Short mmCIF file of C-alpha atoms and ligand atoms in Angstrom, two decimals:
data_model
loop_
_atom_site.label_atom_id
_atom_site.label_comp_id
_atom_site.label_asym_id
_atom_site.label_seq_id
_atom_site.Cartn_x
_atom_site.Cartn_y
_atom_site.Cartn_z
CA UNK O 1 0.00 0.00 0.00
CA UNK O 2 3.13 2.18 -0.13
CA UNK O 3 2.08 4.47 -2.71
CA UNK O 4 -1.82 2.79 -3.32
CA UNK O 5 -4.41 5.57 -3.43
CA UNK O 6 -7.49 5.28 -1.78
CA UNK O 7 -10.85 7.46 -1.96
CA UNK O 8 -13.85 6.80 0.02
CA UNK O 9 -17.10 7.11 -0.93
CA UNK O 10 -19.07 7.66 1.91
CA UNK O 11 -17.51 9.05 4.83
CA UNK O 12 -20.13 7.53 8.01
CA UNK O 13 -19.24 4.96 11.18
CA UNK O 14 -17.79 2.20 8.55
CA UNK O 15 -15.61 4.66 6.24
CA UNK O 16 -14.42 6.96 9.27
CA UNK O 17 -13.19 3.30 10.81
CA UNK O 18 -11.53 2.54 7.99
CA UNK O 19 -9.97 5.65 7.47
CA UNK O 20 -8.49 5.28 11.09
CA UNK O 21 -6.99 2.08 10.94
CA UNK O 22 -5.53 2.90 7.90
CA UNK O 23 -3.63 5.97 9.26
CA UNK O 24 -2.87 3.71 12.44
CA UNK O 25 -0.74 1.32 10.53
CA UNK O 26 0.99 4.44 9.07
CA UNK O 27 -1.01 5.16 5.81
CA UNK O 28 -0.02 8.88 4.93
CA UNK O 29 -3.33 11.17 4.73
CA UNK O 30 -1.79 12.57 1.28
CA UNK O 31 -3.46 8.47 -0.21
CA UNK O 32 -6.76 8.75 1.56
CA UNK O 33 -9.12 10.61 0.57
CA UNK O 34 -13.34 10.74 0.75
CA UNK O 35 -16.38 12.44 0.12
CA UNK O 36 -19.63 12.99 1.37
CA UNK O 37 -22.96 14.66 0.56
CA UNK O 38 -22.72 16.21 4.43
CA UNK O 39 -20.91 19.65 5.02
CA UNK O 40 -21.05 18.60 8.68
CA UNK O 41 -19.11 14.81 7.84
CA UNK O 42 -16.55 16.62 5.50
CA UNK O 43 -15.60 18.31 8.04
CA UNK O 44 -15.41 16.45 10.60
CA UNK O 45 -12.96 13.72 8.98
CA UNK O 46 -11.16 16.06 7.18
CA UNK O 47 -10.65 17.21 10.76
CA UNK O 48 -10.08 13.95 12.77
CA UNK O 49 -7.91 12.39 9.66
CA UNK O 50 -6.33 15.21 7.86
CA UNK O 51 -7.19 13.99 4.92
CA UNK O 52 -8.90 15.73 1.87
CA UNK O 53 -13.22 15.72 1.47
CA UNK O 54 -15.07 16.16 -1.42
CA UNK O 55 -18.94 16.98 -1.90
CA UNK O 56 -18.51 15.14 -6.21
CA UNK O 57 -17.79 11.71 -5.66
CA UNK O 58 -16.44 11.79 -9.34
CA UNK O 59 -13.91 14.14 -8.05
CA UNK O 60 -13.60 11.87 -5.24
CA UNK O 61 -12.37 9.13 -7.42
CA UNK O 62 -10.12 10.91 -10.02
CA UNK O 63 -6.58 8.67 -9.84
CA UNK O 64 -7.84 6.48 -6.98
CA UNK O 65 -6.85 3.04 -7.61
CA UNK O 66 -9.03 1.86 -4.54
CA UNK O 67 -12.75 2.98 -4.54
CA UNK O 68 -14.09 1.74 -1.56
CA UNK O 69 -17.98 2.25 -1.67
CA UNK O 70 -19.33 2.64 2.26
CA UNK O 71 -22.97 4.13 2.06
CA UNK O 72 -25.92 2.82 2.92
CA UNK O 73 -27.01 -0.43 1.18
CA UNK O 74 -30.08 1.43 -0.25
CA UNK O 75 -28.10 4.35 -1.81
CA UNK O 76 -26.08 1.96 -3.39
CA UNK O 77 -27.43 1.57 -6.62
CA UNK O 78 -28.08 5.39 -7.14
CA UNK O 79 -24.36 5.83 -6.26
CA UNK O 80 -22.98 3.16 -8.34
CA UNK O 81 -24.46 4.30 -11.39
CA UNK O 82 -23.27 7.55 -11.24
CA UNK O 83 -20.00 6.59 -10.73
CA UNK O 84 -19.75 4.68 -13.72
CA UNK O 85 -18.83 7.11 -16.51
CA UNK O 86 -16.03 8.12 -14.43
CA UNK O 87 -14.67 4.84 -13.61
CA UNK O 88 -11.06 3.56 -15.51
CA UNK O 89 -11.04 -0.21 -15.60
CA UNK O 90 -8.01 -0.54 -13.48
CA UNK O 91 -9.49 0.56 -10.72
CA UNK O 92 -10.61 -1.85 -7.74
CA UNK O 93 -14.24 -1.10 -6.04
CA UNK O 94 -14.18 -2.17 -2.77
CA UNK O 95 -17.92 -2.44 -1.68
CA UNK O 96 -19.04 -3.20 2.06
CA UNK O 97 -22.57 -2.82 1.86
CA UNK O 98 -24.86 -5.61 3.35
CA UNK O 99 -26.50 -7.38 1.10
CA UNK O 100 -25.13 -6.17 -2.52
CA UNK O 101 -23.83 -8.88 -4.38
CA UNK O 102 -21.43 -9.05 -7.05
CA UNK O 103 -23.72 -9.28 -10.04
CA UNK O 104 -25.85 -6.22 -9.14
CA UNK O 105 -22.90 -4.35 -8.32
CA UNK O 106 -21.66 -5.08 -12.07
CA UNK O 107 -24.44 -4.45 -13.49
CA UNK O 108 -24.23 -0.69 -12.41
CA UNK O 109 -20.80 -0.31 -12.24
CA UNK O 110 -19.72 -2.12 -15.61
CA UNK O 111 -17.09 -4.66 -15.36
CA UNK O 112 -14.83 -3.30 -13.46
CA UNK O 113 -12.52 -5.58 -10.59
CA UNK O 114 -15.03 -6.13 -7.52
CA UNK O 115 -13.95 -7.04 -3.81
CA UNK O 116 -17.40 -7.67 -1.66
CA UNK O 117 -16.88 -7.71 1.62
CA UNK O 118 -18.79 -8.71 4.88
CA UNK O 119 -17.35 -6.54 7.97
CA UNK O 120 -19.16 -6.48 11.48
CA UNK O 121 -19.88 -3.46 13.95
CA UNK O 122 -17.07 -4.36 16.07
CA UNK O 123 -14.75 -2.67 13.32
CA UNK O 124 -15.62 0.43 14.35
CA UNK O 125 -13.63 -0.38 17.42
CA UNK O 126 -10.99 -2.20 15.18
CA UNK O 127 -12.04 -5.61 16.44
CA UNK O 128 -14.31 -6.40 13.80
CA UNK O 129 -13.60 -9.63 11.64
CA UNK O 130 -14.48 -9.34 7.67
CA UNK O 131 -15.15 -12.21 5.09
CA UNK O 132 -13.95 -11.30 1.57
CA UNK O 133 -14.83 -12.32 -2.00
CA UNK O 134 -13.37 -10.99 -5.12
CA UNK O 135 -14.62 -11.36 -8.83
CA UNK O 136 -12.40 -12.32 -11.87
CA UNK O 137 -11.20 -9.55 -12.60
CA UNK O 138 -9.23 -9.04 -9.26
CA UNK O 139 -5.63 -8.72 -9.27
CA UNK O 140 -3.23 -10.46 -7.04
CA UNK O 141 -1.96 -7.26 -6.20
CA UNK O 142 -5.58 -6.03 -6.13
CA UNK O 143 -6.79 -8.69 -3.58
CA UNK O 144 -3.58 -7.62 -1.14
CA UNK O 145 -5.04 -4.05 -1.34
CA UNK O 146 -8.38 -5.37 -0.35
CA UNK O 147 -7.32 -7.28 2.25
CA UNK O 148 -5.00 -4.68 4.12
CA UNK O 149 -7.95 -2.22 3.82
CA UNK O 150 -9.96 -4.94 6.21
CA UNK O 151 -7.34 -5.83 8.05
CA UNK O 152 -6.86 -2.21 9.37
CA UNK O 153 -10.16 -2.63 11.33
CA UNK O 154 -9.65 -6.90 12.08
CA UNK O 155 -9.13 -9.98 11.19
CA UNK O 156 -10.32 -10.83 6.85
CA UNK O 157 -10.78 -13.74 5.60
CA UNK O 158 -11.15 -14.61 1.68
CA UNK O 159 -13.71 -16.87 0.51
CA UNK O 160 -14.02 -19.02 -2.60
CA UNK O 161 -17.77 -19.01 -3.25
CA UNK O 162 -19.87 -15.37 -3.25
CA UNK O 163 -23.15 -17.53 -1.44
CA UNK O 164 -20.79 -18.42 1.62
CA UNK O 165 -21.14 -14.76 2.48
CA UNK O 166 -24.41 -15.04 3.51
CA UNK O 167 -22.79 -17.71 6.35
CA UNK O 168 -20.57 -14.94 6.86
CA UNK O 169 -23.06 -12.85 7.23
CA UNK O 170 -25.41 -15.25 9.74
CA UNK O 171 -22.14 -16.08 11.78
CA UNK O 172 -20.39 -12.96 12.07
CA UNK O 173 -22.16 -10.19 10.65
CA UNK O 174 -24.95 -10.61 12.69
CA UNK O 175 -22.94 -12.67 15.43
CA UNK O 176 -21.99 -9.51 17.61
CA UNK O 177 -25.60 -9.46 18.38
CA UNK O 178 -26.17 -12.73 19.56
CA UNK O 179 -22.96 -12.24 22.08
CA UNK O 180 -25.01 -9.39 23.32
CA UNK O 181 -28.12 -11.56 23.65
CA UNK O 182 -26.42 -14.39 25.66
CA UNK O 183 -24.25 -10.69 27.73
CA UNK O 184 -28.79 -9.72 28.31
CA UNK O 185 -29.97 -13.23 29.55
CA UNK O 186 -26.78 -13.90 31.71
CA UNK O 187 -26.89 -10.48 33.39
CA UNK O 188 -30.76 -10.74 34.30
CA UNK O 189 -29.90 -14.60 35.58
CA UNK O 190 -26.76 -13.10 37.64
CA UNK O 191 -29.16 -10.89 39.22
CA UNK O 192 -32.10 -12.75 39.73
CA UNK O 193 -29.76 -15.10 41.68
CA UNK O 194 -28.91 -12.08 43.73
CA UNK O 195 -25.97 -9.89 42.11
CA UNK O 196 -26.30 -6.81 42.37
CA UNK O 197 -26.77 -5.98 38.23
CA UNK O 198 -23.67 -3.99 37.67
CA UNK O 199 -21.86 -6.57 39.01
CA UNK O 200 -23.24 -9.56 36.71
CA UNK O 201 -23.06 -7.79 34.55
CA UNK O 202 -19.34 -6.81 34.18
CA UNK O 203 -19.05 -10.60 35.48
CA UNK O 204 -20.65 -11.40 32.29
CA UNK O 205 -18.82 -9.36 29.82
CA UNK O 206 -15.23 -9.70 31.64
CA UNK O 207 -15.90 -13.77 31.19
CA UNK O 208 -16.89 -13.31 27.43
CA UNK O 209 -13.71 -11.51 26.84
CA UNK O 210 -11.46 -13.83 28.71
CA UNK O 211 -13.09 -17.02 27.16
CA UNK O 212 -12.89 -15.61 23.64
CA UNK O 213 -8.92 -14.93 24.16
CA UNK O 214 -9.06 -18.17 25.48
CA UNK O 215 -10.21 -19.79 22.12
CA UNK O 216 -8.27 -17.67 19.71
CA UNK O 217 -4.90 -18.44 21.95
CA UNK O 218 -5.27 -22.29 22.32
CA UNK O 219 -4.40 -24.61 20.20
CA UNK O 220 -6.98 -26.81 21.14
CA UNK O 221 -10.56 -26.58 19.68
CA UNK O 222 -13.70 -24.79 22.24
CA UNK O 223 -15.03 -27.99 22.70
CA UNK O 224 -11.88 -29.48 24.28
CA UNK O 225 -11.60 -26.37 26.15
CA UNK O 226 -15.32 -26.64 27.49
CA UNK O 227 -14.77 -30.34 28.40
CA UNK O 228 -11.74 -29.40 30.48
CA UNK O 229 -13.49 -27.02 32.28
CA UNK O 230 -16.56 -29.05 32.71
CA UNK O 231 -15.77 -31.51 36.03
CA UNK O 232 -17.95 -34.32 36.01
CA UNK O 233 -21.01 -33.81 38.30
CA UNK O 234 -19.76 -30.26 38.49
CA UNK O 235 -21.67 -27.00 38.67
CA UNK O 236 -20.44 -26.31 34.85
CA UNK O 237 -21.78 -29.44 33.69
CA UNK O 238 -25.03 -28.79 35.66
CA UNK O 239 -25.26 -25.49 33.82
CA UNK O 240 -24.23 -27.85 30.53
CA UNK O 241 -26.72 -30.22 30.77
CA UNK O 242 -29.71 -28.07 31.24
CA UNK O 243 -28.56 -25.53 27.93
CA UNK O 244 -28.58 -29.00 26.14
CA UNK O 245 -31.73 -30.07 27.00
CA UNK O 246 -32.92 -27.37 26.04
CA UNK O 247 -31.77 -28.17 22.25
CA UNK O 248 -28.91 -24.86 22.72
CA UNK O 249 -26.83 -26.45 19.55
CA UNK O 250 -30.02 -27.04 17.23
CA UNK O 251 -31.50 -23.56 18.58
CA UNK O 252 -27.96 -22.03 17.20
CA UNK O 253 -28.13 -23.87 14.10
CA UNK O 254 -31.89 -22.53 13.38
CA UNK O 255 -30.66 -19.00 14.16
CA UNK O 256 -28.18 -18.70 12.35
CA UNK O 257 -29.58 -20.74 9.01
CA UNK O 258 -32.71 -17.87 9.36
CA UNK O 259 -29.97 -14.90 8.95
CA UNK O 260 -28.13 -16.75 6.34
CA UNK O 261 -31.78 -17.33 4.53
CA UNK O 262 -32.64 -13.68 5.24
CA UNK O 263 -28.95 -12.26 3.25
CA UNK O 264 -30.21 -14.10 0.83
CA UNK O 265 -33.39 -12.91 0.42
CA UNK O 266 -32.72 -9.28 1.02
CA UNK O 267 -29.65 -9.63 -1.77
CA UNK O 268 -32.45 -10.37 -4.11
CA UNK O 269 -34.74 -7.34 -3.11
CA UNK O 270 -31.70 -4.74 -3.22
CA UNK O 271 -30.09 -5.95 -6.14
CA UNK O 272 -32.94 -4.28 -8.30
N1 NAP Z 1 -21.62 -0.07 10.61
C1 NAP Z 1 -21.24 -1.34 10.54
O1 NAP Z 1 -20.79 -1.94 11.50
C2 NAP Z 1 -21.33 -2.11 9.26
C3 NAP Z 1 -21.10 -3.49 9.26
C4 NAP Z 1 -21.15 -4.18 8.05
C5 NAP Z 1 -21.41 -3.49 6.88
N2 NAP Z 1 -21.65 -2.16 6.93
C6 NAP Z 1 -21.96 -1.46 5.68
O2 NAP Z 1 -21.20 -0.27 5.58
C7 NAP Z 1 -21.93 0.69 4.85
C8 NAP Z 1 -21.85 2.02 5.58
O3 NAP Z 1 -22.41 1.86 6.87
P1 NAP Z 1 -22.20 2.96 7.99
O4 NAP Z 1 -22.66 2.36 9.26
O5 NAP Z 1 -20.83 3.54 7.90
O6 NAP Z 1 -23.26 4.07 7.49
P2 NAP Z 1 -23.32 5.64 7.83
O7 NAP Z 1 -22.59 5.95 9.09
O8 NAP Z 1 -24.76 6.05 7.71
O9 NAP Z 1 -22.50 6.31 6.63
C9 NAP Z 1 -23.00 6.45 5.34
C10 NAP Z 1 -22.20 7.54 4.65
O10 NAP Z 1 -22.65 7.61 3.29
C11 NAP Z 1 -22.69 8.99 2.94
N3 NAP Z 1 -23.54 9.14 1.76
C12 NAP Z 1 -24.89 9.11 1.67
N4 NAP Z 1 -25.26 9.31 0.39
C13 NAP Z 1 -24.12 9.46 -0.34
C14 NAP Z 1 -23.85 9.71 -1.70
N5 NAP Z 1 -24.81 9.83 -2.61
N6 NAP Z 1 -22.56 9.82 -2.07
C15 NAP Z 1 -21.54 9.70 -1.19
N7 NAP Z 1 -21.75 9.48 0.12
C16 NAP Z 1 -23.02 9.36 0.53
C17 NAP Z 1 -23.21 9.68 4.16
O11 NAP Z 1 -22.88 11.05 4.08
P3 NAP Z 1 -23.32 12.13 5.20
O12 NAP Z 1 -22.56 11.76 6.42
O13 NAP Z 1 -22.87 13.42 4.60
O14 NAP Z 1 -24.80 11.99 5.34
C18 NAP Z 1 -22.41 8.94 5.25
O15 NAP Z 1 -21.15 9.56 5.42
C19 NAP Z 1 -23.35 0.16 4.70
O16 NAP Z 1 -23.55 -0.25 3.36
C20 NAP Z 1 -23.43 -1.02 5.62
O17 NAP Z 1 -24.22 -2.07 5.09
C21 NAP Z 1 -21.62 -1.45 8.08
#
């Protein structure tokens, strides 16, 4: 990325992320730049990043050889289309936008080299974990651009087949808010067994932390993990038990099949 130039399209939550990470890892503001329909957002990254803002995305783009497109999934098409005329073929769109899939993005961009990408909220706090696919027309070098542009704001993995994105989207895209849902139900349980609710509660998310750096750090799977922490006739194993008669792994595998079914479906109603 020494001398790769990057323009933003879009400047929100995502984009100002982005931009961040990027200067973190020591991306000069001189390669960045963005633009956005918003006085108020122009100026306030142009501020917090030092880079340069424009209110004509066309402008935005003129010798980028990035594009990264981070507006709203429902602006996309209107956005794409008037990019087009000033698009050169070199140049790589980056797109982030839920839901957008490769085809529709073609079909108002032209055929131009496509990276789709799946990031999750926790991005904006550089955490965030991204799946990645990239059409034909993608570069080697193109696909190293892509994924240091992810990788400033987490981990990126590259997929094979488009459709697995929509398991990328079920697991991870969504995921951060089914952490939050288990965070809910074990904070009202802490209390209701008599914790004060501050307390579970940082109990909770302290113990979600710690067993996720647990997981990544082993070399051992989370099931071997769970069973050595699980004594037999133990109050883990009590706890266990009763999640698993309850059908917890089915329950999971139902969830997360409706969110993959639903990125499906909503790919279909926003390519139009
Ligand atoms: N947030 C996440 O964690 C997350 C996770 C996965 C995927 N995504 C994807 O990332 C994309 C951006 O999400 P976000 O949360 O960053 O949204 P956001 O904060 O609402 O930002 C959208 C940006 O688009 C700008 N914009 C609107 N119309 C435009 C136009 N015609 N030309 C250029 N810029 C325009 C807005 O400008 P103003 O500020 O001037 O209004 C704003 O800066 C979405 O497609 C979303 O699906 C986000």
């Amino acid at each position: 990325m020494s001398d790769t130039r990057i323009a933003f399209i879009g400047a929100g939550n995502m984009a100002a992320s982005l931009i961040g990470g990027l200067r973190a890892q020591g991306i000069p503001a001189a390669q960045i730049r963005a633009s956005a329909p918003g006085a108020e957002t122009r100026g306030r990254v142009a501020t917090e990043h030092g880079i340069e803002m424009f209110a004509d995305n066309a402008v935005a783009i003129d010798g980028a050889d990035v594009i990264l497109i981070a507006v709203k999934p429902q602006a996309m098409k209107a956005v794409c289309q008037a990019l087009k005329p000033s698009l050169k073929p070199e140049q790589l769109i980056v797109s982030i936008a839920a839901g957008i899939n490769c085809a529709s993005l073609q079909n108002w961009l032209g055929e131009q080299p496509i990276v789709r990408c799946m990031p999750n909220t926790p991005a904006l706090l550089r955490q965030g974990v991204s799946g990645l696919y990239a059409n034909k027309q993608v570069s080697l070098v193109q696909r190293e651009q892509a994924q240091t542009l992810l990788s400033a704001v987490g981990l990126a993995f590259w997929l094979e087949d488009e459709q697995q994105l929509d398991a990328v989207t079920a697991v991870s895209g969504s995921g951060p808010a089914y952490f939050f849902l288990l965070i809910e139900a074990m904070t009202a349980a802490g209390e209701k067994l008599g914790l004060p609710r501050e307390i579970a509660s940082k109990l909770t998310m302290q113990t979600a932390l710690g067993a996720a750096h647990m997981a990544l750090s082993s070399d051992v799977d989370a099931a071997e993990l769970r069973r050595r922490v699980t004594s037999p006739a133990g109050t883990t194993e009590a706890a266990i038990k009763t999640f698993q008669a309850g059908g917890f792994e089915a329950l999971v595998e139902k969830a997360l099949g409706a969110a993959a079914h639903r990125s499906a479906e909503l790919a279909e109603q926003l390519g139009q």
